[in-house]
Tab-separated table of C-alpha atoms in Angstrom:
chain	number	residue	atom	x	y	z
A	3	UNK	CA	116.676	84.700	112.220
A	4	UNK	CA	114.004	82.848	110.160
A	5	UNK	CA	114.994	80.089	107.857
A	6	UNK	CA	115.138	81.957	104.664
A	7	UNK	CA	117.497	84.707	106.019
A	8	UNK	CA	119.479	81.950	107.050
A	9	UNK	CA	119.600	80.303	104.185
A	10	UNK	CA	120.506	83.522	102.216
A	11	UNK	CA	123.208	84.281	104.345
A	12	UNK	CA	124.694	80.585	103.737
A	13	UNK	CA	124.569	81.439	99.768
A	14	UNK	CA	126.199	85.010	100.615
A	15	UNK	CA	128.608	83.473	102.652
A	16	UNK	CA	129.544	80.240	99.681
A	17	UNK	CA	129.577	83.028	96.636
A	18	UNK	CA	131.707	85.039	98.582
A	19	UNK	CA	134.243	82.452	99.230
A	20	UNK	CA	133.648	81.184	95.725
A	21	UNK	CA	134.021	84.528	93.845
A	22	UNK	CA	137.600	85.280	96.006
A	23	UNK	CA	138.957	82.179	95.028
A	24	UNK	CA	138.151	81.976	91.374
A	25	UNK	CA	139.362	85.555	90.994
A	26	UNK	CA	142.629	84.289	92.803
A	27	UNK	CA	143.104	81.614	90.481
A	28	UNK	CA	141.552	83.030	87.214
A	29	UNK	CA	138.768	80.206	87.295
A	30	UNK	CA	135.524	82.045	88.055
A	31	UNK	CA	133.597	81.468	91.241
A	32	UNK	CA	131.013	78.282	89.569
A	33	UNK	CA	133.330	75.809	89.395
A	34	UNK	CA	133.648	76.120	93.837
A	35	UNK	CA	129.911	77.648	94.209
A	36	UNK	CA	128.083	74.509	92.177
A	37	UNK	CA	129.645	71.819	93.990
A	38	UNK	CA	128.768	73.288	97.333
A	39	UNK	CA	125.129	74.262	96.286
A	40	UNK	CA	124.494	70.527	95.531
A	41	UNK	CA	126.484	68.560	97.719
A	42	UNK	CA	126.582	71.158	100.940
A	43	UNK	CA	122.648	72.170	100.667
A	44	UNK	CA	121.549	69.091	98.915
A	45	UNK	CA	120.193	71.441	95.721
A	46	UNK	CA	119.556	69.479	92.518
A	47	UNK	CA	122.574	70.312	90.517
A	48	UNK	CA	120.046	72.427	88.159
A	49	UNK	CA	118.936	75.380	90.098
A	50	UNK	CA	122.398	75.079	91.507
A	51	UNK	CA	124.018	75.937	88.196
A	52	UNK	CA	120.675	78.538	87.651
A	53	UNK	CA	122.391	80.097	90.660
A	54	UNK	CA	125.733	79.969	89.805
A	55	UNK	CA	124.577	81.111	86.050
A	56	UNK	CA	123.268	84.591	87.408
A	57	UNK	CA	126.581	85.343	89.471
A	58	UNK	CA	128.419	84.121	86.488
A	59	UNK	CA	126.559	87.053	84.459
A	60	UNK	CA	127.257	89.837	87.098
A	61	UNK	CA	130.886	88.667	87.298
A	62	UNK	CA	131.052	89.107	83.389
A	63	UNK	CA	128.976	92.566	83.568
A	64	UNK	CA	131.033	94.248	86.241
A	65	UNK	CA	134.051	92.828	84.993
A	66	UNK	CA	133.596	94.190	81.902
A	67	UNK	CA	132.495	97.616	82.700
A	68	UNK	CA	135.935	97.953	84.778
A	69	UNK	CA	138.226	96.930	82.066
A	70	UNK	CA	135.874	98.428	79.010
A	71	UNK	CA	138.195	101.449	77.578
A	72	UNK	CA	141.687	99.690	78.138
A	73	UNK	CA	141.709	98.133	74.818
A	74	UNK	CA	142.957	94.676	76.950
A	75	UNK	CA	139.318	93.366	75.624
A	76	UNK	CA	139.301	92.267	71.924
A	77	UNK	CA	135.382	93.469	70.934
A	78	UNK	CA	135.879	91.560	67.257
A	79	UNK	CA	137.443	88.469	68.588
A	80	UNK	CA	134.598	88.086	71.335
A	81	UNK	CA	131.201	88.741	69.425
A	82	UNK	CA	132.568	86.350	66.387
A	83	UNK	CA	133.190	83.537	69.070
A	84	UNK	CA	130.442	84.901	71.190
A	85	UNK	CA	128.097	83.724	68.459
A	86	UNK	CA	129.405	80.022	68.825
A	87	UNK	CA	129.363	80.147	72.643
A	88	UNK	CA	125.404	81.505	72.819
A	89	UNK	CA	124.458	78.801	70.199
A	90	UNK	CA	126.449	76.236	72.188
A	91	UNK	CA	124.525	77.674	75.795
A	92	UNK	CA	120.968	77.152	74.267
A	93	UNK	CA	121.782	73.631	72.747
A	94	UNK	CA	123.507	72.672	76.689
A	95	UNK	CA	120.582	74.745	78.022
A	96	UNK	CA	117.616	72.705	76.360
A	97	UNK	CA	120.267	69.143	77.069
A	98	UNK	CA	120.119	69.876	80.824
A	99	UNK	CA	116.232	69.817	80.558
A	100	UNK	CA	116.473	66.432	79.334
A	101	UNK	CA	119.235	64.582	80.484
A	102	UNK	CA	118.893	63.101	84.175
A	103	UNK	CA	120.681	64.407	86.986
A	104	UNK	CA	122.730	61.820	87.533
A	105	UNK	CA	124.251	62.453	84.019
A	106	UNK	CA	125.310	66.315	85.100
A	107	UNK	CA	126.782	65.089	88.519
A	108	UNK	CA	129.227	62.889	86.479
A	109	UNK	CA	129.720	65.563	83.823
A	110	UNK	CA	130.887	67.840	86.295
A	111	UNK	CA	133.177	64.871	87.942
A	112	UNK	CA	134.973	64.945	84.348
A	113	UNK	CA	135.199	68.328	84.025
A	114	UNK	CA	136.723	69.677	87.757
A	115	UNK	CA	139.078	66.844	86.825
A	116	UNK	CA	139.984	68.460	83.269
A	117	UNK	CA	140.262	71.466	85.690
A	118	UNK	CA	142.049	70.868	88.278
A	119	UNK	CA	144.302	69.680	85.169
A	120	UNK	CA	144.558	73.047	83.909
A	121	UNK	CA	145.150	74.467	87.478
A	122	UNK	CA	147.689	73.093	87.544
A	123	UNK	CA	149.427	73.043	84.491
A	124	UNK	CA	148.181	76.453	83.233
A	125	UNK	CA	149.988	77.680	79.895
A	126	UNK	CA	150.468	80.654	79.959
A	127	UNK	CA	152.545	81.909	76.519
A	128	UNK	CA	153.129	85.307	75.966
A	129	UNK	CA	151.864	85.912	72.204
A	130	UNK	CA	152.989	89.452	71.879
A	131	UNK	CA	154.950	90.950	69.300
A	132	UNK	CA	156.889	94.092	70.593
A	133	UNK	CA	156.920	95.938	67.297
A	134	UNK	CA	153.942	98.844	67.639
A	135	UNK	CA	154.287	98.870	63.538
A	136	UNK	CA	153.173	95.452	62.984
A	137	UNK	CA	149.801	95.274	61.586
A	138	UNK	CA	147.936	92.969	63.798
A	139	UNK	CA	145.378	91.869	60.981
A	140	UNK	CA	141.275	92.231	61.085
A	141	UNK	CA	141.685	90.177	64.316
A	142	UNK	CA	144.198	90.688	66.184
A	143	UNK	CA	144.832	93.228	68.874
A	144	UNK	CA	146.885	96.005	70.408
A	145	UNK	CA	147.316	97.036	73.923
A	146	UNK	CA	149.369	98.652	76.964
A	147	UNK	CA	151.197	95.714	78.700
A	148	UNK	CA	152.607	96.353	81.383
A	149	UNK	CA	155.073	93.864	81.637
A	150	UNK	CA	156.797	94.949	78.486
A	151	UNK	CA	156.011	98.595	79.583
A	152	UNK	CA	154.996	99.506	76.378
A	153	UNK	CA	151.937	98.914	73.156
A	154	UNK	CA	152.434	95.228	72.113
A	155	UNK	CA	150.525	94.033	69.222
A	156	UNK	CA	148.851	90.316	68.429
A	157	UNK	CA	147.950	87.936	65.856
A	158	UNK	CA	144.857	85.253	65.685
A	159	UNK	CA	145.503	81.888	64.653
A	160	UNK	CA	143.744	78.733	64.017
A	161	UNK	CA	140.377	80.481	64.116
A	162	UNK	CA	138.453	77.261	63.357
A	163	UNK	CA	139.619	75.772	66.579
A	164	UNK	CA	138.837	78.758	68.613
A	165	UNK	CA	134.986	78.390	67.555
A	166	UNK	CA	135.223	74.893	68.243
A	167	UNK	CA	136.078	75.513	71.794
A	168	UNK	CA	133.702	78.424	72.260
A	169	UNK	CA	130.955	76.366	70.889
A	170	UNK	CA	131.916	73.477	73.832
A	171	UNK	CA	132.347	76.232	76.418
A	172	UNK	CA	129.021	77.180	75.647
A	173	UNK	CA	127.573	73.851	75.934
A	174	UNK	CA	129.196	73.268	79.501
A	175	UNK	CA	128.572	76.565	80.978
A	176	UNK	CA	124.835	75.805	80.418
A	177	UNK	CA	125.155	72.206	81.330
A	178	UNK	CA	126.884	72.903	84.545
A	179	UNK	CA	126.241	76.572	85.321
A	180	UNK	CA	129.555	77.318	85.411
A	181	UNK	CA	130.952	80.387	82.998
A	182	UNK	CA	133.154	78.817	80.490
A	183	UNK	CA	136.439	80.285	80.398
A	184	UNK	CA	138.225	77.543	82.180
A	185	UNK	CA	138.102	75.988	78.853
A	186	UNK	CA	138.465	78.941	76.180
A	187	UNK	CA	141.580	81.054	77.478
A	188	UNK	CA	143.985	78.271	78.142
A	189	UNK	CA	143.277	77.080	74.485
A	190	UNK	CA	143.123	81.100	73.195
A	191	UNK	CA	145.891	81.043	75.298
A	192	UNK	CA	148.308	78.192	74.003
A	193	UNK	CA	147.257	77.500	70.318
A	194	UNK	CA	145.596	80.810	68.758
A	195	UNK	CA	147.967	83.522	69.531
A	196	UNK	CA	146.160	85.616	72.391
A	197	UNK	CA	148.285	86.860	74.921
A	198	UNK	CA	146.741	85.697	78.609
A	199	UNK	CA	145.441	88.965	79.395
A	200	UNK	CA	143.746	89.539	76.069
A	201	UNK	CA	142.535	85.884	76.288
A	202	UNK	CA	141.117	86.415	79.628
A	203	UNK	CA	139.851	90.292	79.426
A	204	UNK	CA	137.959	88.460	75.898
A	205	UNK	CA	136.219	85.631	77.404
A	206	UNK	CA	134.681	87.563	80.801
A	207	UNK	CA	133.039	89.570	78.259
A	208	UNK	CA	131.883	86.378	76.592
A	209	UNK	CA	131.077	84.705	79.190
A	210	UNK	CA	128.113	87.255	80.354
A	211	UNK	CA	126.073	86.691	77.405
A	212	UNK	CA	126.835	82.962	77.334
A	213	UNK	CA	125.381	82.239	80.963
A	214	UNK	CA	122.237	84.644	79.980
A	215	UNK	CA	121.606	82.116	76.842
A	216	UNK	CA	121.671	79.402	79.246
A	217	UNK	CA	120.139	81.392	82.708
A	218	UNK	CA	116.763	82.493	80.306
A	219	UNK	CA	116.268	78.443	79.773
A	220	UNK	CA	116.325	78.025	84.028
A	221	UNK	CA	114.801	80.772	84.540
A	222	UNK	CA	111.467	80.036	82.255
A	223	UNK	CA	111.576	76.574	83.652
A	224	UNK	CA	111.348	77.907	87.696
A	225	UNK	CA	115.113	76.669	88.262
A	226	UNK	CA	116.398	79.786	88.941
A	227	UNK	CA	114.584	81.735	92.154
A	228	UNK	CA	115.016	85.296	92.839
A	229	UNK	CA	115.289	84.785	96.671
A	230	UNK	CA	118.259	82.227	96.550
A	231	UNK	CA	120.507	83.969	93.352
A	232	UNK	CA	120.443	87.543	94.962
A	233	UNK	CA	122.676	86.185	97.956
A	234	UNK	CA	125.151	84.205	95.249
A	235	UNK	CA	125.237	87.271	93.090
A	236	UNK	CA	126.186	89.653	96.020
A	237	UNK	CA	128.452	87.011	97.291
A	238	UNK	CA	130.107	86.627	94.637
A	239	UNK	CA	130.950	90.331	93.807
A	240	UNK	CA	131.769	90.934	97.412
A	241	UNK	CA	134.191	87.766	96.828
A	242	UNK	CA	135.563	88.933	93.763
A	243	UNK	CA	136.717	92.220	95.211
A	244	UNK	CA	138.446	91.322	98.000
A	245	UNK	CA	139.782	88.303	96.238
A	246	UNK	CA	141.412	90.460	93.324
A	247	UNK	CA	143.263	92.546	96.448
A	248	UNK	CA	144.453	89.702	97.912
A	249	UNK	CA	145.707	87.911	95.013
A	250	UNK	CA	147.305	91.351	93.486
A	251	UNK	CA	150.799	90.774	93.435
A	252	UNK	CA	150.613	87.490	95.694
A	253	UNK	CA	152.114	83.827	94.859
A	254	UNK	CA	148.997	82.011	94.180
A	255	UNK	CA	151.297	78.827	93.690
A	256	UNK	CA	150.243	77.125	96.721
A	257	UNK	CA	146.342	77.760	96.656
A	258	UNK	CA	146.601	76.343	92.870
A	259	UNK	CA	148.004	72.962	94.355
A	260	UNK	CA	145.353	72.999	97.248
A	261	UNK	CA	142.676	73.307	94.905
A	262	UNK	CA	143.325	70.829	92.480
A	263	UNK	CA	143.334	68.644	94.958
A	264	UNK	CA	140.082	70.631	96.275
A	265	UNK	CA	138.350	69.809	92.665
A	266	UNK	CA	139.666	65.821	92.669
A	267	UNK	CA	137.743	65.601	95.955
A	268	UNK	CA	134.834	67.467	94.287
A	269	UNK	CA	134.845	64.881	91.118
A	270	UNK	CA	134.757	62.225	93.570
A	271	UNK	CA	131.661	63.483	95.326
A	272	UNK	CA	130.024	64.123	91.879
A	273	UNK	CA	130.525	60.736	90.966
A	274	UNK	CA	129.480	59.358	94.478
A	275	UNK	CA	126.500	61.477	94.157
A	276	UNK	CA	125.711	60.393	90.869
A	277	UNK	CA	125.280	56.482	91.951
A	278	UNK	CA	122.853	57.318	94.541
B	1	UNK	CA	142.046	102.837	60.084
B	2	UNK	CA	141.522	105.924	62.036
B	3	UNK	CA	137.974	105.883	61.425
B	4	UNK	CA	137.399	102.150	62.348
B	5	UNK	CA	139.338	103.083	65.691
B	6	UNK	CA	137.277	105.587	66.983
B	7	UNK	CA	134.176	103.291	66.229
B	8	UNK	CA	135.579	100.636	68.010
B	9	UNK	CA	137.063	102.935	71.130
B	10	UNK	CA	133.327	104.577	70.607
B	11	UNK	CA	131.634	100.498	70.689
B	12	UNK	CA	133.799	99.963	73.690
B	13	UNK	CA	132.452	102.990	75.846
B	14	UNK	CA	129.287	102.277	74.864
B	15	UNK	CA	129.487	98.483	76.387
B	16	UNK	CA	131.128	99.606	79.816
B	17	UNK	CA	127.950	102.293	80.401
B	18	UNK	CA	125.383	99.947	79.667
B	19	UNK	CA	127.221	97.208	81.945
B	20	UNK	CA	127.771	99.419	84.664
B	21	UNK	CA	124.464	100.403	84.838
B	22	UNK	CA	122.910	96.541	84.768
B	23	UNK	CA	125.501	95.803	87.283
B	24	UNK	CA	124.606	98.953	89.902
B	25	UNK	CA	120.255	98.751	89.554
B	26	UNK	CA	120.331	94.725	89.747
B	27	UNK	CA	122.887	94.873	92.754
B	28	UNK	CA	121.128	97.452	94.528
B	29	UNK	CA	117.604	95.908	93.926
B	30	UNK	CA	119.000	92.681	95.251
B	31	UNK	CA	120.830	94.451	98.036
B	32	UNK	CA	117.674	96.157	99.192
B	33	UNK	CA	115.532	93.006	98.244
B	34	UNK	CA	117.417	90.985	100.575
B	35	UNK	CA	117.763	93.543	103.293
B	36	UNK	CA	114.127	93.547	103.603
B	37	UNK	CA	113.051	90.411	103.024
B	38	UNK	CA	115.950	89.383	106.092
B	39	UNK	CA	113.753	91.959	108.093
B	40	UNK	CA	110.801	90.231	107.402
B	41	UNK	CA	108.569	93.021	106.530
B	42	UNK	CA	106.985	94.345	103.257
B	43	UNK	CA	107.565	90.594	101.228
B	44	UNK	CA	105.661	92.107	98.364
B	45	UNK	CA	108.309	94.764	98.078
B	46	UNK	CA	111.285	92.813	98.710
B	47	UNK	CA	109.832	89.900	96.177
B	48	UNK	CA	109.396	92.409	93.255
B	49	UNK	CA	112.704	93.951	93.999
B	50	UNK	CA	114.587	90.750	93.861
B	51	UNK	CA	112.564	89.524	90.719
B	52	UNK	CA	113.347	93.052	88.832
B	53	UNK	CA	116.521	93.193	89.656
B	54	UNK	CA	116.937	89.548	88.866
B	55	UNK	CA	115.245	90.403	84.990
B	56	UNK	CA	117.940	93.417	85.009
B	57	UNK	CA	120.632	90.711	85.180
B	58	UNK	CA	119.638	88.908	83.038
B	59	UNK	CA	118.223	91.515	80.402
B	60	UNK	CA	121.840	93.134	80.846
B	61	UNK	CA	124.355	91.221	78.508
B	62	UNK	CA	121.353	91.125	75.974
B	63	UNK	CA	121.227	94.805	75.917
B	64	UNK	CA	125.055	94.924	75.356
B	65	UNK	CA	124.987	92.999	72.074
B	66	UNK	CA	121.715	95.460	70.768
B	67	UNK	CA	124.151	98.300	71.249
B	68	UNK	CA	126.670	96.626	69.394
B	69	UNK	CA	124.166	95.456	66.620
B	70	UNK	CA	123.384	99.169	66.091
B	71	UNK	CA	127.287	100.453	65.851
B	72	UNK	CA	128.251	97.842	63.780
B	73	UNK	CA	125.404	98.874	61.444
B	74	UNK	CA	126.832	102.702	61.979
B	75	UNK	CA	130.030	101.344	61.083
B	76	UNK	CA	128.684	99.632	57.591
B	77	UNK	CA	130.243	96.604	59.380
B	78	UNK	CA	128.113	93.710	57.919
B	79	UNK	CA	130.216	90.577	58.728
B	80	UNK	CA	129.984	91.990	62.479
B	81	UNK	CA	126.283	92.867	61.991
B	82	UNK	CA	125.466	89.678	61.051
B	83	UNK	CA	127.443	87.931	64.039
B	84	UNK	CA	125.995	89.414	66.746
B	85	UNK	CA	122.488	89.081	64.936
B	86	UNK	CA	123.282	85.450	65.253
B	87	UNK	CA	124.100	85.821	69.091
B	88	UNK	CA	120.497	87.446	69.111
B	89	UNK	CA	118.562	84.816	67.445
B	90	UNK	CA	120.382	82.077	70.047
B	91	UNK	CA	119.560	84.222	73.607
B	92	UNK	CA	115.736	84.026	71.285
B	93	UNK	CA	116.307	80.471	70.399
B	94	UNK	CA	116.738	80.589	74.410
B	95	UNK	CA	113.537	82.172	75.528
B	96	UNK	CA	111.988	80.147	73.108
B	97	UNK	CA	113.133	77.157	74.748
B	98	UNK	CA	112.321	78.390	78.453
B	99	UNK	CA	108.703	78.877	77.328
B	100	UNK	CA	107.402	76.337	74.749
């Protein structure tokens, strides 16, 4: 096998390991995929989050597609916040061209650290009102739960706060190539009103067209190369699928602990790296 | 109410075809791509495939927000209109930056 396939392989191998476990823990597949592109392979942590940009995208896309038609999305809550997170990926997108890399290594220390924090102590309130009657407002939501077995209905709150955190979402997921989320559910989650599902059905469809604002900056700027993000974007699906059969059902309480620990390792490296 | 429903139920179908179908041609472009390119014959072919299907991606979650730019127009939605216009003019803002 020449070098190339070998090196494809490698990336098939990383997304697909990435992609299962950030499907088992809700995370998305960056956060694992980055850290291993730069400090594994020795990539410069910007085509590394290029990469991890373009399987972010297809993990959005095919996401998406599955769920569209099951009302779990919220379409009006995700294109008003989806305009904050795209404006947020081109201002990270166009920072990451000019900040050095030593900067990102240390920037992605602090945030698998904020992580690993919310890995760990993951909110998760319920949000929904029972009552089918109850108008859920311009916002808001309906949908089939299946926990409560029946239509439960939802209310936004604190919609200022929710752009806030979109907008910094954006800015990382260029910055770091990673899609975002981590940081808009839990605070969809805990402070404006969206049930987890909601929150999390929401942001994969936000997340797509975030990562695109911030993979067309890479991309014009040769950082993001056909050859190496085919193998991460396969990877990664092929991941994702058998990760969300494994994780159906199972306690994931264990692999949480392991990989906050995983992440504080990876923050360490960052900032190791970032001194040389 | 009613109406607004079926727009939105309408907006969401919409979404899922045009995803599904960015997902399938860049996946199988990069499948193929690779395939070849791992049998080390025809690297013109296998370089084009992986750079189309590569602009697929990427042209994918763009294409999305078009569609809903037109039904929210359909709709006489102008608050929405104007919010995903702004998500336009950033992924422009975008290639803007890539290229100047």
């Amino acid at each position: 096998m020449n070098l190339t396939a070998s090196l494809a392989l490698i990336i098939f191998v990383a997304g697909a390991t990435a992609g299962a476990l950030g499907v088992a823990l809700g995370l998305g597949g960056g956060i694992f995929l980055v850290p291993f592109l730069t400090l594994a392979l020795g990539f410069p942590l910007k085509s590394a989050a290029a990469i991890s940009l373009a399987t972010v995208i297809a993990t959005s896309s095919a996401v998406t597609a599955q769920r569209a038609g099951n009302q779990s999305i919220n379409l009006r809550v995700g294109m008003l916040l989806e305009a904050a997170t795209t404006v947020g990926s081109l201002l990270g997108g166009i920072t990451a061209q000019l900040v050095a890399e030593s900067v990102l290594h240390r920037l992605f220390g602090v945030v698998a650290i904020a992580v690993a924090g919310v890995v760990l102590g993951r909110v998760n309130k319920r949000n929904v009102i029972l009552d089918p009657t109850v108008d859920p407002g311009r916002l808001g939501g309906r949908f089939y739960e299946e926990e409560s077995g029946g239509i439960v209905s939802y209310r936004m709150k604190r919609l200022p706060l929710a752009l806030f955190a979109s907008f910094i979402a954006g800015n990382v997921s260029s910055l770091l190539g990673i899609g975002g989320g981590i940081i808009k559910v839990p605070v969809l989650n805990a402070w404006c009103g969206m049930p987890l599902r909601a929150a999390a059905a929401t942001s994969a469809l936000m997340i797509g067209v975030t990562a695109t604002g911030g993979a067309i900056i890479y991309y014009g700027r040769g950082d993001l190369q056909p050859l190496l993000a085919a193998p991460a974007v396969l990877g990664v699906q092929a991941g994702s699928w058998v990760g969300a059969r494994l994780a159906a059902g199972a306690s994931v309480k264990w692999l949480k602990v392991l990989m906050a620990v995983l992440l504080v390792i990876v923050a360490l490296l960052m900032f190791l790296r970032s001194t040389q | 109410m009613n109406r607004e429903r079926s727009g939105m139920e309408r907006l969401e179908t919409t979404i899922g075809e045009v995803l599904r179908f960015g997902t399938i041609t860049s996946s199988t472009m990069f499948a193929v791509g690779l395939l070849i390119t791992v049998m080390g014959y025809q690297p013109m072919v296998a370089q084009l495939l992986l750079a189309t299907g590569l602009i697929i991606l990427l042209a994918t979650p763009p294409a999305r927000v078009i569609a809903s730019v037109i039904e929210y127009i359909r709709e006489r939605d102008w608050t929405f209109v104007a919010l995903t216009v702004i998500v336009l003019l950033a992924l422009a803002g975008s290639v803007a930056a890539a290229y100047l």
